[in-house]
Coordinates of C-alpha atoms in Angstrom, one line a residue:
Chain A
M24 CA 0.1 0.0 0.0
E25 CA 2.7 2.5 0.8
L26 CA 4.7 2.0 -2.3
V27 CA 1.3 3.0 -4.7
V28 CA 1.1 6.0 -2.4
A29 CA 4.4 6.7 -2.7
L30 CA 4.1 6.5 -6.2
A31 CA 1.3 8.4 -5.9
I32 CA 2.6 11.2 -4.6
G33 CA 5.9 11.5 -6.9
V34 CA 3.6 11.3 -9.6
L35 CA 1.5 14.7 -8.3
F36 CA 4.6 16.0 -7.2
S37 CA 5.9 15.8 -10.9
V38 CA 2.6 17.3 -12.3
G39 CA 3.2 19.8 -10.1
V40 CA 6.4 21.0 -11.2
Y41 CA 5.6 21.0 -14.5
L42 CA 2.3 23.0 -13.8
V43 CA 4.4 25.6 -12.3
L44 CA 7.0 25.8 -14.6
S45 CA 4.6 27.2 -17.4
K46 CA 3.7 30.5 -18.2
S47 CA -0.1 30.8 -17.2
L48 CA -0.9 32.0 -14.2
L49 CA -4.3 29.4 -13.6
R50 CA -1.9 26.5 -14.1
I51 CA 1.2 27.5 -11.8
L52 CA -1.6 28.3 -9.1
L53 CA -3.0 24.6 -9.9
G54 CA 0.8 23.7 -9.8
T55 CA 1.5 24.5 -6.6
N56 CA -2.5 22.8 -5.8
L57 CA -0.8 19.6 -6.7
I58 CA 2.5 20.3 -4.7
T59 CA 0.3 20.6 -1.6
H60 CA -1.5 17.7 -2.1
G61 CA 1.3 15.9 -2.5
V62 CA 3.4 16.9 0.5
H63 CA -0.1 16.0 2.7
L64 CA -0.5 12.6 1.4
L65 CA 3.9 12.4 2.1
L66 CA 3.0 13.5 5.4
L67 CA -0.3 10.5 6.3
T68 CA 2.6 8.1 4.7
M69 CA 5.6 8.8 7.5
S70 CA 4.5 6.8 9.8
G71 CA 3.2 3.8 7.8
L72 CA -0.7 3.4 6.2
K73 CA -2.8 0.9 8.6
T74 CA -6.3 -0.1 8.3
G75 CA -9.1 -0.6 10.8
A76 CA -7.3 1.1 14.0
P77 CA -8.2 4.8 15.3
P78 CA -6.0 6.7 16.6
L79 CA -7.1 6.5 20.1
L80 CA -4.6 4.6 22.2
G81 CA -7.4 3.5 25.5
E82 CA -6.1 0.8 28.6
K83 CA -6.1 -2.1 26.4
A84 CA -5.6 -1.2 22.6
E85 CA -4.0 -3.6 20.7
A86 CA -3.5 -1.3 17.7
Y87 CA -3.7 2.1 16.8
A88 CA -2.7 4.5 14.5
D89 CA -0.5 7.6 15.3
P90 CA -2.4 10.6 15.9
L91 CA 0.4 13.1 15.5
P92 CA 0.1 12.7 11.2
Q93 CA -3.3 13.4 11.0
A94 CA -3.3 16.6 13.3
L95 CA -0.6 17.8 11.5
I96 CA -2.0 17.3 8.1
L97 CA -5.3 19.2 9.5
T98 CA -3.2 22.0 10.4
S99 CA -1.6 21.6 6.7
I100 CA -4.4 21.8 4.9
V101 CA -6.2 24.4 6.9
I102 CA -3.3 26.8 6.0
S103 CA -3.3 25.5 2.4
F104 CA -6.3 26.5 2.1
G105 CA -5.7 30.2 3.1
V106 CA -2.6 30.3 0.9
T107 CA -4.6 29.2 -2.1
A108 CA -7.2 31.2 -1.4
F109 CA -4.8 34.5 -1.5
F110 CA -3.4 33.5 -4.4
I111 CA -6.3 33.1 -6.5
V112 CA -7.6 36.7 -5.5
L113 CA -4.4 37.8 -6.4
A114 CA -3.9 35.6 -9.4
Y115 CA -7.5 37.5 -10.6
R116 CA -6.2 41.0 -9.2
T117 CA -2.7 40.4 -11.6
Y118 CA -4.9 39.6 -14.8
R119 CA -7.5 42.4 -14.0
S120 CA -5.2 44.6 -13.7
T121 CA -2.9 43.6 -16.3
G122 CA -5.2 41.8 -18.6
T123 CA -3.7 38.8 -19.4
D124 CA -3.0 35.7 -16.9
D125 CA 0.3 35.2 -18.9
V126 CA 3.2 36.0 -16.5
E127 CA 5.3 37.2 -18.7
G128 CA 2.9 40.1 -19.8
T129 CA 3.3 41.3 -16.0
K130 CA 7.0 42.3 -16.6
E131 CA 6.9 44.9 -19.5
E132 CA 7.4 48.1 -17.2
R133 CA 10.7 46.9 -15.7
Q134 CA 13.3 49.7 -16.0
Chain B
M10 CA 6.5 26.3 33.5
N11 CA 6.4 31.0 32.6
N12 CA 2.9 31.3 31.3
L13 CA 4.8 34.4 30.9
L14 CA 6.4 33.3 27.7
V15 CA 2.4 33.5 25.6
L16 CA 1.8 37.0 25.4
P17 CA 5.2 37.9 22.9
L18 CA 2.2 36.1 21.1
L19 CA -0.9 37.0 22.2
I20 CA -0.8 40.1 23.2
P21 CA -0.5 41.1 18.8
A22 CA -2.2 38.1 17.7
F23 CA -5.4 39.9 19.9
T24 CA -4.4 43.1 19.3
A25 CA -4.9 42.4 15.3
V26 CA -8.4 41.0 16.1
I27 CA -9.6 43.7 17.9
L28 CA -7.7 46.0 15.1
I29 CA -10.0 44.4 12.3
F30 CA -13.1 45.1 13.8
L31 CA -12.6 49.2 14.2
K32 CA -11.6 49.4 10.7
E33 CA -12.8 53.0 10.3
R34 CA -11.2 54.4 13.3
V35 CA -7.7 55.0 12.7
D36 CA -6.9 57.4 15.5
L37 CA -8.3 54.7 17.6
Q38 CA -5.9 51.5 15.8
R39 CA -3.2 53.9 15.9
M40 CA -3.6 54.2 19.6
I41 CA -4.0 50.3 20.3
S42 CA -1.3 49.8 18.4
A43 CA 1.1 52.1 20.1
V44 CA -0.4 50.5 23.4
S45 CA 0.4 47.2 22.6
V46 CA 3.6 47.6 21.1
F47 CA 4.5 48.5 24.0
L48 CA 3.2 46.0 26.3
N49 CA 5.2 43.4 23.9
I50 CA 8.4 45.5 24.8
M51 CA 7.4 45.6 28.9
V52 CA 7.3 41.7 28.4
A53 CA 9.9 41.0 26.6
G54 CA 11.7 42.8 28.8
I55 CA 10.6 40.5 32.2
I56 CA 11.1 37.7 29.8
V57 CA 15.0 38.6 28.9
Y58 CA 15.2 39.4 32.6
Q59 CA 13.7 36.3 33.9
V60 CA 16.0 33.7 31.7
S61 CA 19.2 36.2 33.2
T62 CA 18.5 35.3 36.6
K63 CA 16.5 31.7 36.1
G64 CA 17.9 29.9 33.5
I65 CA 15.8 28.9 30.1
Q66 CA 12.1 29.3 30.7
T67 CA 9.7 26.7 29.1
L68 CA 6.0 26.5 28.5
N69 CA 3.8 23.1 27.4
M70 CA 1.0 24.1 26.3
G71 CA -1.8 22.4 27.7
G72 CA 0.1 20.7 30.2
W73 CA 1.3 18.5 28.4
L74 CA 4.7 17.1 29.0
P75 CA 7.3 17.3 26.0
P76 CA 7.9 15.9 23.2
Y77 CA 4.3 15.4 23.0
G78 CA 2.7 18.5 23.6
I79 CA 4.1 21.9 22.0
V80 CA 6.7 23.3 24.4
F81 CA 8.0 27.0 23.9
V82 CA 11.2 27.7 25.0
A83 CA 13.0 31.0 25.8
D84 CA 16.5 30.7 26.3
M85 CA 18.8 33.8 26.3
F86 CA 19.4 34.0 22.2
A87 CA 15.0 33.6 21.8
A88 CA 14.9 36.1 24.7
L89 CA 16.9 38.8 23.0
L90 CA 15.9 38.4 19.5
V91 CA 12.1 38.7 21.0
L92 CA 13.2 42.2 22.9
I93 CA 15.2 43.4 19.7
G94 CA 12.2 42.2 17.7
A95 CA 9.4 43.9 19.8
I96 CA 11.1 47.4 19.8
V97 CA 12.4 47.2 15.8
G98 CA 8.6 46.9 15.6
A99 CA 7.6 49.4 17.8
A100 CA 10.0 51.8 15.9
C101 CA 8.5 50.6 12.4
L102 CA 5.0 51.4 13.9
F103 CA 5.8 54.9 15.1
F104 CA 7.5 55.4 11.6
S105 CA 4.3 53.6 9.9
F106 CA 2.1 56.5 11.9
A107 CA 4.3 59.5 9.5
S108 CA 4.8 57.4 6.6
I109 CA 2.2 54.9 5.8
G110 CA -1.2 57.0 4.5
E111 CA -4.2 57.0 5.3
E112 CA -5.5 54.9 2.7
R113 CA -3.7 52.1 3.7
E114 CA -4.6 52.5 7.7
R115 CA -8.2 52.6 6.5
F116 CA -7.7 48.6 4.8
Y117 CA -6.0 46.8 7.7
Y118 CA -2.3 47.8 7.4
Y119 CA -2.5 47.9 11.2
P120 CA -3.4 43.7 12.0
F121 CA -1.1 42.9 9.2
F122 CA 1.0 44.3 10.6
H123 CA 0.7 42.6 14.5
F124 CA 0.1 39.5 12.3
L125 CA 2.9 39.8 11.1
L126 CA 4.6 40.4 15.0
T127 CA 2.9 37.4 15.7
G128 CA 4.5 35.1 13.5
V129 CA 7.8 36.8 14.8
F130 CA 7.7 35.8 18.1
G131 CA 6.1 32.4 17.8
S132 CA 9.1 31.3 15.7
F133 CA 11.3 32.8 18.1
L134 CA 10.0 31.3 20.8
T135 CA 8.5 27.7 19.6
G136 CA 10.5 24.9 20.8
D137 CA 8.9 22.6 18.1
L138 CA 9.7 22.2 14.5
F139 CA 6.3 21.8 12.9
N140 CA 5.0 24.9 15.2
L141 CA 8.0 26.8 13.7
F142 CA 6.5 25.5 10.6
V143 CA 3.0 26.9 11.3
C144 CA 4.3 30.5 12.4
F145 CA 6.5 31.0 9.4
E146 CA 3.6 30.5 7.7
V147 CA 1.3 33.4 9.9
L148 CA 4.2 35.9 9.4
L149 CA 4.4 34.9 5.4
V150 CA 0.3 35.4 5.1
A151 CA 0.7 38.6 6.7
S152 CA 3.5 39.7 5.0
Y153 CA 2.4 38.9 1.1
A154 CA -0.8 41.3 2.5
L155 CA 2.1 43.7 3.0
I156 CA 3.7 43.6 0.1
V157 CA 0.5 43.6 -1.6
L158 CA -1.6 46.5 0.1
G159 CA -1.6 49.6 -2.0
G160 CA -2.2 46.9 -5.2
T161 CA 0.0 48.7 -7.9
K162 CA 1.3 46.8 -11.0
G163 CA 4.5 46.6 -9.4
Q164 CA 3.5 44.9 -6.3
L165 CA 0.7 42.9 -7.9
R166 CA 4.0 41.7 -9.9
E167 CA 6.3 41.1 -7.3
T168 CA 3.8 39.6 -4.9
L169 CA 2.9 37.0 -6.9
K170 CA 6.2 36.0 -7.3
Y171 CA 7.1 36.1 -3.4
V172 CA 4.2 34.0 -3.0
L173 CA 4.8 31.6 -5.6
V174 CA 9.0 31.2 -4.1
N175 CA 7.2 30.9 0.0
V176 CA 4.7 28.6 -1.5
I177 CA 7.0 26.3 -3.0
S178 CA 9.0 26.4 0.1
S179 CA 7.2 25.8 2.6
S180 CA 5.9 22.6 0.6
L181 CA 9.3 22.0 0.8
F182 CA 9.1 22.4 4.6
V183 CA 6.4 20.1 5.5
A184 CA 7.6 17.1 3.1
T185 CA 11.5 17.8 4.8
L186 CA 9.4 17.4 8.7
A187 CA 8.1 14.4 7.3
Y188 CA 10.9 12.8 6.5
L189 CA 12.1 14.0 9.6
Y190 CA 9.3 12.7 11.8
A191 CA 9.8 9.4 9.6
A192 CA 13.3 8.9 10.7
T193 CA 13.3 10.1 14.3
G194 CA 9.2 9.9 15.2
T195 CA 9.3 13.2 16.9
L196 CA 9.7 17.0 16.4
N197 CA 10.1 18.4 19.1
M198 CA 14.0 20.1 18.8
A199 CA 15.2 19.2 22.1
H200 CA 13.6 15.9 21.8
L201 CA 15.1 15.8 18.1
S202 CA 18.6 16.3 19.0
V203 CA 18.7 13.4 21.7
R204 CA 17.4 11.6 19.1
V205 CA 19.7 12.2 16.3
A206 CA 22.4 12.4 18.8
E207 CA 21.4 8.2 19.6
A208 CA 21.4 7.2 15.8
G209 CA 23.8 9.1 14.4
Q210 CA 23.6 11.4 11.8
G211 CA 23.2 8.8 9.0
G212 CA 21.7 9.5 5.1
V213 CA 17.9 9.8 5.4
I214 CA 19.0 12.7 8.7
N215 CA 21.5 14.2 6.6
V216 CA 19.0 15.0 3.5
V217 CA 16.4 16.1 5.8
A218 CA 19.2 18.5 7.3
V219 CA 20.1 19.6 3.8
L220 CA 16.5 20.1 2.6
L221 CA 15.8 22.2 6.3
L222 CA 19.2 24.4 5.4
I223 CA 17.6 24.7 1.6
V224 CA 14.4 25.6 3.4
F225 CA 15.9 28.0 5.9
S226 CA 17.7 29.7 3.2
I227 CA 15.2 31.2 1.2
K228 CA 13.3 32.6 3.7
A229 CA 17.1 34.8 5.4
G230 CA 17.7 34.9 1.7
L231 CA 21.3 32.7 2.2
L232 CA 22.4 32.3 -1.6
L233 CA 18.5 31.6 -2.6
F234 CA 18.5 35.0 -2.6
F235 CA 17.0 35.6 -6.0
W236 CA 13.5 36.9 -5.0
L237 CA 14.7 39.1 -2.4
P238 CA 16.1 42.4 -4.0
D239 CA 12.9 42.9 -6.3
S240 CA 10.4 42.0 -4.0
Y241 CA 11.6 43.9 -0.9
S242 CA 11.2 47.2 -3.3
A243 CA 7.8 47.4 -4.1
P244 CA 6.5 47.8 -0.5
P245 CA 6.5 51.0 1.1
V246 CA 9.4 51.7 3.2
A247 CA 7.7 50.9 6.9
V248 CA 6.7 47.7 6.0
R249 CA 10.5 47.0 4.2
A250 CA 12.4 48.1 6.9
L251 CA 10.6 45.8 9.2
F252 CA 11.3 42.7 6.3
G253 CA 14.8 44.0 6.3
A254 CA 14.9 43.7 10.3
L255 CA 12.7 40.9 11.0
L256 CA 11.7 38.8 8.2
T257 CA 15.4 37.5 7.0
K258 CA 16.6 37.5 10.6
V259 CA 14.0 35.2 11.2
G260 CA 15.2 32.3 8.6
L261 CA 18.3 33.2 10.1
Y262 CA 17.2 32.2 13.6
A263 CA 15.9 29.1 12.4
I264 CA 19.2 28.1 10.4
T265 CA 21.2 28.9 13.6
R266 CA 18.6 26.7 16.3
T267 CA 18.3 24.0 14.2
F268 CA 22.3 23.6 13.4
T269 CA 23.2 24.5 16.7
L270 CA 20.8 22.0 18.3
I271 CA 19.9 19.0 15.8
F272 CA 22.5 18.6 13.6
I273 CA 25.4 19.1 14.9
Q274 CA 27.0 15.6 14.3
E275 CA 28.4 15.5 10.7
P276 CA 29.9 19.8 10.5
G277 CA 32.1 18.6 7.7
L278 CA 28.9 18.0 5.6
T279 CA 26.3 20.6 7.2
H280 CA 28.3 23.0 8.5
S281 CA 31.2 23.4 5.7
L282 CA 27.9 23.1 2.8
I283 CA 26.5 26.4 5.1
A284 CA 30.4 28.2 5.3
W285 CA 30.2 27.7 1.1
M286 CA 26.9 29.6 1.3
A287 CA 28.1 32.2 2.9
G288 CA 30.9 33.0 0.9
A289 CA 28.8 33.2 -2.3
T290 CA 26.7 35.3 -0.4
M291 CA 28.7 37.3 0.7
I292 CA 30.2 38.6 -2.7
L293 CA 27.1 37.8 -5.0
G294 CA 25.5 40.5 -2.4
A295 CA 28.9 42.8 -2.7
I296 CA 28.3 42.6 -6.8
G297 CA 24.6 43.8 -6.3
A298 CA 25.5 46.1 -4.1
L299 CA 28.5 47.9 -6.4
A300 CA 25.9 47.4 -9.3
Y301 CA 23.2 49.8 -8.8
N302 CA 22.5 53.3 -8.7
D303 CA 18.7 53.4 -7.6
L304 CA 18.9 53.6 -3.0
G305 CA 16.7 50.6 -2.4
R306 CA 19.0 47.8 -4.6
I307 CA 22.0 49.1 -2.3
F308 CA 19.8 48.8 0.4
N309 CA 18.5 45.4 -0.9
Y310 CA 21.8 43.9 -1.5
N311 CA 23.1 45.4 1.8
I312 CA 20.5 42.9 3.9
I313 CA 22.1 39.9 1.4
I314 CA 25.6 40.7 2.4
S315 CA 24.7 41.3 6.4
V316 CA 23.4 37.3 5.7
G317 CA 26.2 35.5 4.6
F318 CA 28.0 37.4 7.1
I319 CA 26.1 36.1 10.2
A320 CA 25.6 32.6 8.1
F321 CA 29.8 32.9 7.6
G322 CA 29.4 33.2 12.3
I323 CA 27.4 30.2 12.5
S324 CA 29.2 27.8 10.1
V325 CA 32.5 28.3 12.2
A326 CA 30.3 27.2 15.1
T327 CA 33.0 28.0 18.1
Q328 CA 31.5 29.3 21.7
D329 CA 33.4 32.8 20.1
S330 CA 31.5 33.0 16.5
L331 CA 28.5 32.5 18.3
N332 CA 28.2 34.8 20.8
G333 CA 29.3 36.8 17.6
V334 CA 26.2 35.8 15.3
V335 CA 23.9 36.9 18.5
F336 CA 25.3 39.6 18.9
Y337 CA 25.4 41.3 15.3
L338 CA 22.0 39.4 14.9
M339 CA 20.7 42.1 17.7
H340 CA 22.9 45.2 16.0
D341 CA 21.7 44.6 12.5
M342 CA 18.1 44.0 13.4
V343 CA 18.3 47.7 14.8
A344 CA 20.7 49.2 12.6
K345 CA 19.2 47.9 9.2
A346 CA 15.8 48.7 10.0
L347 CA 17.3 52.5 10.5
L348 CA 19.3 52.3 7.2
F349 CA 15.5 52.3 6.2
F350 CA 13.7 54.9 7.8
L351 CA 16.6 57.0 6.4
G352 CA 16.7 56.1 3.3
G353 CA 12.8 56.7 2.8
M354 CA 13.3 60.1 4.9
I355 CA 15.9 60.5 1.5
I356 CA 13.5 59.2 -0.7
S357 CA 10.9 61.6 0.5
A358 CA 13.0 64.2 0.5
S359 CA 14.9 64.2 -2.7
G360 CA 11.3 62.6 -4.3
T361 CA 13.3 60.1 -6.0
D362 CA 14.9 57.1 -5.6
R363 CA 17.9 57.4 -8.4
L364 CA 21.4 58.4 -6.7
K365 CA 22.1 60.3 -10.0
E366 CA 19.0 62.7 -9.1
M367 CA 20.0 63.3 -5.9
G368 CA 22.2 66.0 -3.8
G369 CA 23.1 68.8 -1.5
L370 CA 20.2 67.2 0.8
I371 CA 23.0 67.8 4.2
R372 CA 22.2 71.3 3.8
R373 CA 18.3 70.8 4.3
Y374 CA 18.3 67.6 6.6
P375 CA 22.0 67.6 8.3
W376 CA 20.6 65.2 11.2
T377 CA 19.6 62.8 8.4
G378 CA 23.1 63.2 6.8
W379 CA 24.7 62.9 10.2
M380 CA 23.0 60.1 11.2
F381 CA 23.4 58.0 7.7
F382 CA 27.3 58.7 8.2
V383 CA 27.7 57.5 11.6
L384 CA 25.0 54.3 10.7
T385 CA 27.1 53.5 7.9
L386 CA 30.7 53.3 10.2
A387 CA 28.3 51.1 12.4
L388 CA 27.9 49.2 9.7
V389 CA 31.1 48.4 8.7
G390 CA 32.1 47.6 11.9
V391 CA 33.9 50.9 13.6
P392 CA 35.0 50.4 17.0
P393 CA 32.6 52.6 19.4
L394 CA 29.2 51.5 17.5
S395 CA 27.3 48.4 17.5
G396 CA 28.4 46.5 15.3
F397 CA 32.2 45.8 15.3
A398 CA 31.9 43.5 19.0
G399 CA 30.0 40.9 16.6
K400 CA 32.2 40.6 14.0
V401 CA 35.5 41.1 15.6
M402 CA 33.8 37.8 17.9
M403 CA 33.2 36.5 14.2
V404 CA 35.9 37.0 12.3
R405 CA 38.6 36.1 15.4
S406 CA 37.2 32.8 15.7
G407 CA 37.1 32.7 11.7
F408 CA 41.0 32.8 11.9
G409 CA 41.3 30.4 14.5
Q410 CA 39.8 28.0 13.7
N411 CA 41.1 27.6 9.6
H412 CA 38.6 29.7 8.1
V413 CA 41.1 31.9 6.8
A414 CA 39.4 32.6 3.3
L415 CA 36.3 32.8 4.8
A416 CA 37.1 35.2 7.6
L417 CA 39.2 37.4 4.1
I418 CA 35.7 37.6 2.2
A419 CA 34.2 38.5 5.7
L420 CA 36.5 41.3 5.8
A421 CA 36.8 42.4 2.3
S422 CA 32.5 42.4 2.1
S423 CA 33.1 45.5 5.3
F424 CA 35.1 47.3 2.8
I425 CA 32.3 46.8 0.0
V426 CA 29.6 47.8 2.5
L427 CA 31.9 50.8 3.4
Y428 CA 32.1 51.8 -0.3
S429 CA 28.5 51.3 -1.5
L430 CA 27.1 53.1 1.7
I431 CA 29.7 56.1 1.4
K432 CA 28.9 56.3 -2.4
V433 CA 25.5 56.6 -1.3
F434 CA 26.0 59.3 1.1
Q435 CA 28.1 61.6 -1.3
Q436 CA 25.6 61.2 -4.0
V437 CA 22.6 62.0 -2.0
F438 CA 24.1 64.9 0.5
W439 CA 27.5 66.4 -0.9
G440 CA 27.2 68.9 -4.2
G441 CA 23.7 71.3 -4.9
E442 CA 20.0 69.8 -5.6
K443 CA 19.5 68.7 -9.2
R444 CA 15.9 68.7 -9.4
E445 CA 14.3 71.9 -9.5
E446 CA 11.0 71.2 -7.5
Q447 CA 11.2 71.0 -3.7
V448 CA 9.1 67.7 -2.1
K449 CA 9.1 68.4 1.6
P450 CA 8.3 65.5 3.4
L451 CA 5.2 66.1 5.4
H452 CA 5.6 64.6 9.0
Y453 CA 9.8 65.2 9.2
K454 CA 9.9 64.8 12.5
A455 CA 7.7 62.0 13.2
M456 CA 9.9 60.2 11.0
M457 CA 12.4 61.4 12.9
A458 CA 11.8 60.3 16.4
P459 CA 11.3 56.2 15.6
A460 CA 15.0 56.9 13.8
A461 CA 16.6 58.5 16.6
V462 CA 15.6 55.7 19.1
L463 CA 16.8 53.4 17.1
F464 CA 20.0 55.5 16.4
A465 CA 20.7 55.9 20.5
I466 CA 20.5 52.1 20.1
V467 CA 22.4 51.2 17.7
I468 CA 25.3 54.0 20.2
L469 CA 24.1 52.2 23.3
M470 CA 25.1 48.7 22.0
G471 CA 28.6 49.7 20.8
V472 CA 29.3 51.8 24.4
G473 CA 27.9 49.6 26.6
A474 CA 29.1 46.1 24.7
E475 CA 30.4 45.0 27.5
T476 CA 27.2 44.3 29.4
V477 CA 25.3 43.7 26.2
N478 CA 27.7 41.1 26.0
G479 CA 26.9 39.8 30.0
Y480 CA 23.7 38.7 28.1
V481 CA 25.1 38.0 24.3
S482 CA 27.9 35.8 26.0
Q483 CA 24.6 33.4 27.8
A484 CA 22.6 33.3 24.3
G485 CA 26.2 32.3 23.1
A486 CA 26.5 29.7 25.8
V487 CA 23.6 27.6 24.9
L488 CA 24.0 27.4 21.2
A489 CA 27.3 26.1 21.9
D490 CA 26.3 23.5 24.7
P491 CA 22.7 21.7 23.3
A492 CA 22.7 19.8 26.9
L493 CA 21.9 22.9 28.8
Y494 CA 19.0 23.7 26.1
I495 CA 17.9 19.6 26.1
N496 CA 18.1 19.4 30.2
A497 CA 15.6 22.5 30.5
V498 CA 13.1 21.2 28.1
M499 CA 13.0 17.3 28.8
K500 CA 13.9 17.9 32.7
E501 CA 10.6 16.0 34.6

């Protein structure tokens, strides 16, 4: 199972990097999104994937999942949600003020 | 347990939330902000006092004992940086009163300002690597907003780049933390230090160390500073001063913390990598400082040079050089804020930021001129001023530890700083005025006041270096001996 998820993470990262390297703002934005998804999956995978055990440690628990990665992912998802929202608004404002979503197009008036 | 440690985080956070509801009441916003920053200075002063008398202070959040909960740790290094950060923050706030303009004040400038301080102080105080990431994000999101506030085309363009660079580096940060947690099973810094020492710093840990170094270097502008000169040129001067004084220093703080506490087993790999990066940063920063003719760029490249200089101190990693790092970091936070204040006054007094179009300002603004001159000497490290002690300690131990080439580069970079800033001084203050129309800054006295306070600190830190050194060597002692930090955090 870990291997499959690891491959998925790899795919997410490479597609994300490919998109970030393109010129269109929207693609860059989606690229960063995919990269953060990859990171979150990585966080989930890092303590080993288990099935059938809640992250609760009772007195007689025989199996339990590590709760920490889940807490970390939750935090990380909330943060990336906020940043993505900001990024989208920023990209939209740039599009409105330059009339293009090509990053080269924003460069024109540099001295 | 010391509950005081959470206050430097809570005070600006609460202030920011309150200010959001006072959007239209600019005068009230200013008043509350001023009270808040003074409270912060007081709290930070008390923390420094407690650490100096009672040793390292810790706070276990929610009563969870480390390594399970999030722990806040104030050793002398963190406490001093919080204090200086609070003072510089206050100065930037008062400079904003005079220079930022009502438009921005109405559109949540002060809330963002306080959120930025929240993130900065949180990064200094936290003892947990994931919590450090969260604090980084708090200060980064606030800084995105501060850069773009105003919404001109140039600002939008630079913010896009800045956000993209930081989103990528933050993703890398979390991925690195994932690997680190998989390899060691903990994210508490003190516990990490123990685990890494037990397991030995093998392949995976080395990869993690280098990845973390890359992440922090992007934030600090150590070698990976390609984004810095442009992004820092976009916002108004008060924001630039805040960024130049605090943001890069947070990155440097993180590098210092991780590479004096956690990844200390393989200095041949990690610390020599830092040394190479420091040397390259100083050289490239020097080239940049000489190449440009507008004030903003010259100052930005001066930030980069000093980042390289401090990283050089970190890579030498003796107690003496770490003392130097702490001392110079404090000096640089104050001096860089002052440099941008004076630069802001110059730009608004002459109505341009191109050196060639300036001149003769010494007649109208003698105080600004002489302050700039003395500040230049302080940044170069001329003895009775604040830059001297830190530079001496770092360069001396650089020569002592066979980092001769690097120490020479560091010394040479000081001369470049001298040359580039004296060039600015000559062009701006000497000669006759070259522009016809006179643009008088609106609030010259209000701008002068915070600058004068920082100027006094630059001089006092230099003249009273012996007193300051008492605190600084306490900070350096903890950095040089991780056991002190670990015992303070992991005590039952």
